[in-house]
mmCIF file of C-alpha atoms and ligand atoms in Angstrom:
data_model
loop_
_atom_site.group_PDB
_atom_site.id
_atom_site.type_symbol
_atom_site.label_atom_id
_atom_site.label_comp_id
_atom_site.label_asym_id
_atom_site.label_seq_id
_atom_site.Cartn_x
_atom_site.Cartn_y
_atom_site.Cartn_z
ATOM 1 C CA MET A 29 -12.585 4.339 -16.400
ATOM 2 C CA ARG A 30 -12.433 0.815 -15.140
ATOM 3 C CA ASN A 31 -9.858 -1.073 -16.380
ATOM 4 C CA THR A 32 -10.820 -4.329 -16.818
ATOM 5 C CA ASP A 33 -7.139 -5.936 -18.226
ATOM 6 C CA MET A 34 -4.337 -6.523 -16.215
ATOM 7 C CA THR A 35 -2.043 -4.811 -19.288
ATOM 8 C CA PRO A 36 0.241 -3.351 -17.471
ATOM 9 C CA LEU A 37 1.764 0.593 -17.880
ATOM 10 C CA ILE A 38 5.407 0.300 -18.875
ATOM 11 C CA LEU A 39 7.335 3.383 -18.132
ATOM 12 C CA ALA A 40 10.877 4.396 -18.266
ATOM 13 C CA ASN A 41 12.081 4.840 -15.308
ATOM 14 C CA ALA A 42 10.729 4.578 -11.299
ATOM 15 C CA THR A 43 10.227 8.641 -11.112
ATOM 16 C CA GLU A 44 7.885 8.059 -14.381
ATOM 17 C CA ALA A 45 6.246 5.607 -12.669
ATOM 18 C CA ALA A 46 5.584 7.100 -9.586
ATOM 19 C CA ASN A 47 4.773 10.677 -11.352
ATOM 20 C CA ALA A 48 1.852 8.317 -13.216
ATOM 21 C CA VAL A 49 0.286 6.838 -9.884
ATOM 22 C CA ALA A 50 0.779 10.359 -8.189
ATOM 23 C CA GLU A 51 -1.057 11.607 -10.916
ATOM 24 C CA ARG A 52 -4.226 8.578 -10.721
ATOM 25 C CA ILE A 53 -4.368 10.064 -7.010
ATOM 26 C CA ILE A 54 -4.287 13.699 -8.037
ATOM 27 C CA THR A 55 -7.176 12.616 -10.224
ATOM 28 C CA LEU A 56 -9.298 10.728 -8.252
ATOM 29 C CA LEU A 57 -9.485 13.853 -5.632
ATOM 30 C CA GLN A 58 -9.848 16.802 -8.288
ATOM 31 C CA ASP A 59 -13.013 14.541 -8.899
ATOM 32 C CA LYS A 60 -14.018 13.513 -5.411
ATOM 33 C CA PRO A 61 -12.425 15.651 -3.064
ATOM 34 C CA ASP A 62 -13.598 13.262 -0.137
ATOM 35 C CA ALA A 63 -12.411 10.033 -1.694
ATOM 36 C CA VAL A 64 -11.224 7.422 0.540
ATOM 37 C CA LEU A 65 -7.822 6.194 -0.101
ATOM 38 C CA GLY A 66 -5.801 2.928 0.635
ATOM 39 C CA LEU A 67 -2.426 3.672 1.041
ATOM 40 C CA ALA A 68 1.112 1.618 1.132
ATOM 41 C CA THR A 69 4.480 2.227 2.732
ATOM 42 C CA GLY A 70 7.835 0.824 1.278
ATOM 43 C CA ALA A 71 10.943 2.861 -0.676
ATOM 44 C CA THR A 72 8.605 2.220 -3.885
ATOM 45 C CA MET A 73 6.073 4.571 -2.594
ATOM 46 C CA GLU A 74 8.439 7.377 -1.643
ATOM 47 C CA PRO A 75 8.514 9.431 -5.023
ATOM 48 C CA VAL A 76 4.442 8.782 -5.148
ATOM 49 C CA TYR A 77 4.425 11.002 -1.819
ATOM 50 C CA HIS A 78 6.857 13.387 -3.264
ATOM 51 C CA ALA A 79 5.016 13.799 -5.821
ATOM 52 C CA LEU A 80 1.884 13.895 -4.206
ATOM 53 C CA ILE A 81 3.389 16.725 -1.824
ATOM 54 C CA GLY A 82 4.652 18.629 -4.808
ATOM 55 C CA ALA A 83 1.304 18.953 -6.349
ATOM 56 C CA HIS A 84 -0.411 20.020 -3.196
ATOM 57 C CA ARG A 85 2.061 23.052 -2.893
ATOM 58 C CA ALA A 86 1.480 24.088 -6.609
ATOM 59 C CA GLY A 87 -2.454 24.147 -5.343
ATOM 60 C CA ARG A 88 -3.325 21.170 -7.854
ATOM 61 C CA VAL A 89 -4.461 18.881 -5.052
ATOM 62 C CA SER A 90 -6.356 19.529 -1.561
ATOM 63 C CA PHE A 91 -6.608 15.987 0.947
ATOM 64 C CA SER A 92 -8.330 17.990 3.554
ATOM 65 C CA ARG A 93 -11.608 16.539 2.879
ATOM 66 C CA ALA A 94 -10.046 12.718 2.474
ATOM 67 C CA LEU A 95 -9.717 9.877 4.500
ATOM 68 C CA SER A 96 -6.855 7.364 4.174
ATOM 69 C CA PHE A 97 -6.629 3.384 5.687
ATOM 70 C CA ASN A 98 -2.888 2.476 5.276
ATOM 71 C CA LEU A 99 -2.412 -1.438 4.826
ATOM 72 C CA ASP A 100 -0.381 -2.457 7.230
ATOM 73 C CA GLU A 101 2.113 -2.053 10.639
ATOM 74 C CA TYR A 102 3.908 -3.802 12.453
ATOM 75 C CA VAL A 103 3.162 -5.321 16.033
ATOM 76 C CA GLY A 104 4.628 -3.644 19.110
ATOM 77 C CA LEU A 105 6.098 -0.785 17.654
ATOM 78 C CA HIS A 106 5.431 2.203 18.939
ATOM 79 C CA PRO A 107 3.645 4.640 16.162
ATOM 80 C CA THR A 108 7.103 7.003 17.275
ATOM 81 C CA HIS A 109 9.516 4.406 16.596
ATOM 82 C CA PRO A 110 10.730 5.683 13.091
ATOM 83 C CA GLY A 111 10.612 2.560 11.353
ATOM 84 C CA SER A 112 6.592 2.305 12.584
ATOM 85 C CA TYR A 113 4.139 2.791 9.379
ATOM 86 C CA ARG A 114 2.813 5.333 11.104
ATOM 87 C CA SER A 115 5.922 7.602 11.618
ATOM 88 C CA THR A 116 7.066 7.085 8.750
ATOM 89 C CA MET A 117 3.500 7.920 6.745
ATOM 90 C CA ASN A 118 3.326 11.435 8.811
ATOM 91 C CA ARG A 119 7.269 11.744 7.665
ATOM 92 C CA LEU A 120 6.582 10.904 3.838
ATOM 93 C CA LEU A 121 3.278 12.551 3.167
ATOM 94 C CA PHE A 122 0.887 13.654 6.058
ATOM 95 C CA ASP A 123 2.897 16.136 7.750
ATOM 96 C CA HIS A 124 3.353 18.096 4.675
ATOM 97 C CA VAL A 125 -0.453 18.094 3.221
ATOM 98 C CA ASP A 126 -3.539 19.435 4.113
ATOM 99 C CA ILE A 127 -4.941 16.410 6.015
ATOM 100 C CA ASP A 128 -5.700 16.257 10.026
ATOM 101 C CA LEU A 129 -4.018 13.307 11.371
ATOM 102 C CA SER A 130 -7.249 12.175 12.689
ATOM 103 C CA ARG A 131 -8.596 11.454 9.021
ATOM 104 C CA THR A 132 -5.555 9.624 8.517
ATOM 105 C CA HIS A 133 -5.951 5.575 9.601
ATOM 106 C CA VAL A 134 -3.065 3.187 10.648
ATOM 107 C CA PRO A 135 -3.669 -0.606 12.244
ATOM 108 C CA ASP A 136 -2.898 -0.452 15.706
ATOM 109 C CA GLY A 137 0.153 -2.634 16.021
ATOM 110 C CA MET A 138 0.620 -1.394 19.884
ATOM 111 C CA ALA A 139 -3.605 -2.776 20.655
ATOM 112 C CA SER A 140 -3.856 -4.778 23.753
ATOM 113 C CA ASP A 141 -6.317 -7.133 21.668
ATOM 114 C CA ILE A 142 -5.000 -7.356 18.255
ATOM 115 C CA GLU A 143 -7.987 -9.532 17.141
ATOM 116 C CA ARG A 144 -10.247 -6.735 18.048
ATOM 117 C CA ALA A 145 -8.356 -3.964 16.350
ATOM 118 C CA ALA A 146 -8.255 -6.039 13.045
ATOM 119 C CA ALA A 147 -12.245 -6.131 13.624
ATOM 120 C CA ASP A 148 -12.392 -2.858 14.121
ATOM 121 C CA TYR A 149 -10.090 -1.552 11.539
ATOM 122 C CA GLU A 150 -12.298 -3.339 9.168
ATOM 123 C CA GLN A 151 -15.366 -1.990 10.706
ATOM 124 C CA GLN A 152 -13.715 1.764 10.411
ATOM 125 C CA ILE A 153 -13.354 1.221 6.839
ATOM 126 C CA ALA A 154 -16.683 -0.230 6.173
ATOM 127 C CA GLU A 155 -17.708 2.764 7.839
ATOM 128 C CA ALA A 156 -16.311 5.048 5.455
ATOM 129 C CA GLY A 157 -18.195 3.360 2.115
ATOM 130 C CA GLY A 158 -15.195 1.502 1.276
ATOM 131 C CA ILE A 159 -11.658 2.610 -0.075
ATOM 132 C CA ASP A 160 -12.112 4.179 -3.600
ATOM 133 C CA LEU A 161 -8.375 3.314 -4.477
ATOM 134 C CA GLN A 162 -6.413 1.228 -2.940
ATOM 135 C CA LEU A 163 -2.454 1.890 -3.861
ATOM 136 C CA LEU A 164 -0.205 -1.175 -3.588
ATOM 137 C CA GLY A 165 3.008 -2.277 -4.222
ATOM 138 C CA ILE A 166 4.163 -5.675 -4.256
ATOM 139 C CA GLY A 167 6.966 -7.923 -2.771
ATOM 140 C CA ARG A 168 9.922 -9.868 -3.928
ATOM 141 C CA ASN A 169 7.652 -12.745 -2.757
ATOM 142 C CA GLY A 170 4.922 -11.652 -3.944
ATOM 143 C CA HIS A 171 3.101 -10.307 -1.086
ATOM 144 C CA ILE A 172 0.675 -7.546 -1.255
ATOM 145 C CA GLY A 173 0.097 -5.721 1.999
ATOM 146 C CA PHE A 174 2.326 -8.239 4.424
ATOM 147 C CA ASN A 175 -0.287 -10.834 3.180
ATOM 148 C CA GLU A 176 2.831 -13.402 2.733
ATOM 149 C CA PRO A 177 2.579 -16.526 0.430
ATOM 150 C CA GLY A 178 0.129 -18.903 1.414
ATOM 151 C CA SER A 179 -2.298 -16.115 2.487
ATOM 152 C CA PRO A 180 -5.548 -17.363 1.828
ATOM 153 C CA LEU A 181 -7.730 -15.240 -0.745
ATOM 154 C CA GLU A 182 -10.482 -14.851 2.106
ATOM 155 C CA SER A 183 -8.558 -13.342 4.497
ATOM 156 C CA ARG A 184 -9.455 -9.868 6.470
ATOM 157 C CA THR A 185 -7.384 -7.787 8.324
ATOM 158 C CA ARG A 186 -5.274 -9.951 11.114
ATOM 159 C CA GLN A 187 -1.760 -10.815 12.847
ATOM 160 C CA VAL A 188 0.348 -12.516 10.358
ATOM 161 C CA ARG A 189 4.024 -13.693 10.868
ATOM 162 C CA LEU A 190 6.605 -12.324 8.595
ATOM 163 C CA HIS A 191 8.812 -14.046 6.171
ATOM 164 C CA ALA A 192 12.705 -14.244 6.541
ATOM 165 C CA GLU A 193 13.058 -12.740 2.886
ATOM 166 C CA THR A 194 10.647 -9.742 4.083
ATOM 167 C CA LEU A 195 12.654 -9.245 7.094
ATOM 168 C CA ALA A 196 15.561 -8.989 5.417
ATOM 169 C CA ALA A 197 14.104 -6.678 2.900
ATOM 170 C CA ASN A 198 12.900 -4.398 5.300
ATOM 171 C CA ARG A 199 16.039 -4.323 7.547
ATOM 172 C CA THR A 200 17.620 -1.143 6.195
ATOM 173 C CA PHE A 201 14.276 0.600 7.694
ATOM 174 C CA PHE A 202 15.698 0.159 11.006
ATOM 175 C CA ALA A 203 18.622 1.610 12.716
ATOM 176 C CA ASP A 204 19.334 -1.262 14.998
ATOM 177 C CA ALA A 205 17.992 -3.910 12.354
ATOM 178 C CA ARG A 206 15.856 -5.497 14.397
ATOM 179 C CA VAL A 207 12.455 -5.744 12.526
ATOM 180 C CA PRO A 208 9.330 -6.613 14.324
ATOM 181 C CA GLU A 209 8.743 -10.153 13.289
ATOM 182 C CA THR A 210 4.898 -10.123 13.018
ATOM 183 C CA ALA A 211 2.589 -7.308 12.006
ATOM 184 C CA ILE A 212 -1.072 -6.435 11.290
ATOM 185 C CA THR A 213 -2.582 -6.034 7.592
ATOM 186 C CA MET A 214 -5.503 -5.693 5.893
ATOM 187 C CA GLY A 215 -6.365 -9.187 3.930
ATOM 188 C CA ILE A 216 -6.592 -10.185 0.673
ATOM 189 C CA ALA A 217 -10.376 -9.850 0.496
ATOM 190 C CA THR A 218 -9.915 -6.257 2.022
ATOM 191 C CA ILE A 219 -7.729 -5.241 -0.522
ATOM 192 C CA LEU A 220 -9.987 -7.312 -3.220
ATOM 193 C CA SER A 221 -12.719 -4.569 -1.850
ATOM 194 C CA ALA A 222 -11.722 -1.820 -2.838
ATOM 195 C CA ARG A 223 -13.505 -0.119 -5.503
ATOM 196 C CA SER A 224 -10.355 0.337 -7.588
ATOM 197 C CA ILE A 225 -6.328 -0.832 -7.365
ATOM 198 C CA VAL A 226 -3.257 0.884 -8.394
ATOM 199 C CA VAL A 227 -0.192 -1.482 -8.439
ATOM 200 C CA LEU A 228 3.174 0.584 -8.632
ATOM 201 C CA ALA A 229 6.400 -2.367 -9.242
ATOM 202 C CA THR A 230 9.732 -0.807 -9.833
ATOM 203 C CA GLY A 231 13.055 -2.369 -10.293
ATOM 204 C CA ALA A 232 14.371 -5.279 -11.609
ATOM 205 C CA ALA A 233 14.222 -6.970 -7.878
ATOM 206 C CA LYS A 234 10.498 -7.195 -8.569
ATOM 207 C CA GLN A 235 10.327 -8.328 -12.162
ATOM 208 C CA ALA A 236 9.564 -12.273 -11.083
ATOM 209 C CA ALA A 237 6.926 -11.539 -8.671
ATOM 210 C CA VAL A 238 5.243 -9.348 -10.989
ATOM 211 C CA ALA A 239 5.162 -11.809 -14.191
ATOM 212 C CA GLU A 240 4.230 -14.366 -11.421
ATOM 213 C CA ALA A 241 1.435 -11.845 -10.831
ATOM 214 C CA LEU A 242 0.095 -11.214 -14.453
ATOM 215 C CA ALA A 243 0.116 -14.902 -15.181
ATOM 216 C CA GLY A 244 -3.524 -14.571 -15.356
ATOM 217 C CA ARG A 245 -5.090 -16.947 -11.768
ATOM 218 C CA PHE A 246 -4.508 -16.682 -8.252
ATOM 219 C CA ASP A 247 -1.941 -19.223 -7.187
ATOM 220 C CA ALA A 248 -1.469 -18.531 -3.178
ATOM 221 C CA ALA A 249 2.581 -19.125 -3.722
ATOM 222 C CA CYS A 250 1.871 -15.231 -5.199
ATOM 223 C CA PRO A 251 -0.663 -13.404 -3.396
ATOM 224 C CA ALA A 252 -0.329 -10.632 -6.010
ATOM 225 C CA SER A 253 -1.896 -13.028 -8.528
ATOM 226 C CA ALA A 254 -5.476 -12.878 -6.440
ATOM 227 C CA LEU A 255 -4.978 -9.273 -8.289
ATOM 228 C CA SER A 256 -6.456 -10.902 -11.202
ATOM 229 C CA ALA A 257 -9.983 -11.214 -9.425
ATOM 230 C CA HIS A 258 -10.545 -7.386 -9.659
ATOM 231 C CA GLY A 259 -12.225 -5.916 -12.395
ATOM 232 C CA ASP A 260 -10.312 -2.387 -11.904
ATOM 233 C CA VAL A 261 -6.571 -2.801 -11.412
ATOM 234 C CA THR A 262 -4.510 -0.562 -13.200
ATOM 235 C CA TRP A 263 -0.362 -2.110 -12.867
ATOM 236 C CA ILE A 264 1.996 0.765 -13.150
ATOM 237 C CA LEU A 265 5.698 -0.271 -13.905
ATOM 238 C CA ASP A 266 9.179 1.264 -14.540
ATOM 239 C CA SER A 267 10.654 -0.951 -17.492
ATOM 240 C CA ALA A 268 13.123 -2.775 -14.636
ATOM 241 C CA ALA A 269 10.178 -4.572 -13.213
ATOM 242 C CA ALA A 270 8.353 -4.917 -16.741
ATOM 243 C CA PRO A 271 8.084 -9.118 -17.144
ATOM 244 C CA GLY A 272 10.478 -9.911 -19.805
ATOM 245 C CA ALA A 273 12.890 -7.084 -19.412
ATOM 246 C CA ARG A 274 16.747 -7.897 -19.349
ATOM 247 C CA ALA A 275 19.071 -6.288 -16.806
ATOM 248 C CA ALA A 276 20.691 -3.504 -17.895
HETATM 249 C C1 F6R B 15 4.194 -2.062 2.774
HETATM 250 C C2 F6R B 15 3.476 -3.005 1.893
HETATM 251 C C3 F6R B 15 3.962 -4.061 1.399
HETATM 252 C C4 F6R B 15 5.169 -3.424 0.388
HETATM 253 C C5 F6R B 15 6.240 -4.308 -0.111
HETATM 254 C C6 F6R B 15 7.055 -3.390 -1.185
HETATM 255 O O1 F6R B 15 2.561 -0.929 3.226
HETATM 256 O O2 F6R B 15 2.435 -3.424 2.670
HETATM 257 O O3 F6R B 15 3.582 -4.976 0.730
HETATM 258 O O4 F6R B 15 4.414 -2.648 -0.539
HETATM 259 O O5 F6R B 15 6.980 -4.762 0.891
HETATM 260 O O6 F6R B 15 7.926 -2.844 -0.663
HETATM 261 P P1 F6R B 15 9.365 -1.909 -0.975
HETATM 262 O O7 F6R B 15 8.323 -0.937 -1.652
HETATM 263 O O8 F6R B 15 9.837 -1.532 0.092
HETATM 264 O O9 F6R B 15 9.864 -2.841 -2.045
#
């Protein structure tokens, strides 16, 4: 079912919102077991992956024929580093479901030629037939993937420099507090190429970015506002992240 309006689905709390996102993924895999999933990392996604593992253990969903492509990865961080998005995905999802790691893709942040690795990533997505469902979180500054404010609409997978507030927000994931300053990310155009997009935002810290993104026109100051140009985006929020919500 195409969702052509940007009216968000607002649920009471972060768990309910994450469960609703997980159900979207489960339904897709039940209908299309070889679906191509676009995945995201970040604290917002942790309960989604938790719910997917539960559904897998309950026999409701299999990932064995699916393919996955993650949005982004830090540059210069070895995949075994606990802060890398590869190891995060393995720990939070892949190690607990029936997906062969060879079917999971994360941009190569250790490539000697990042430009080449970025082009290869785009090609791998194209060869997989494109992404059926792209899962997105949103940064406090409106970023999607690591497309920071100012990112062009036509951007594709490339190396980017992270903004100071993104580095600060992600510091908690690094025991030594040294967050890599650059990353390789799908671009805004890459994200918009997905057949459907589900955005999950929870918590009051996301409210302003969500409100800007839902304003209805593209403003480069809020990369998530680019989603208004896509014909099938579902926004799933908890009540704290919903525009107009008052602090509890
Ligand atoms: C992660 C990603 C980012 C996060 C965003 C929100 O792969 O692409 O755009 O979705 O930074 O992160 P959390 O969920 O930690 O607030």
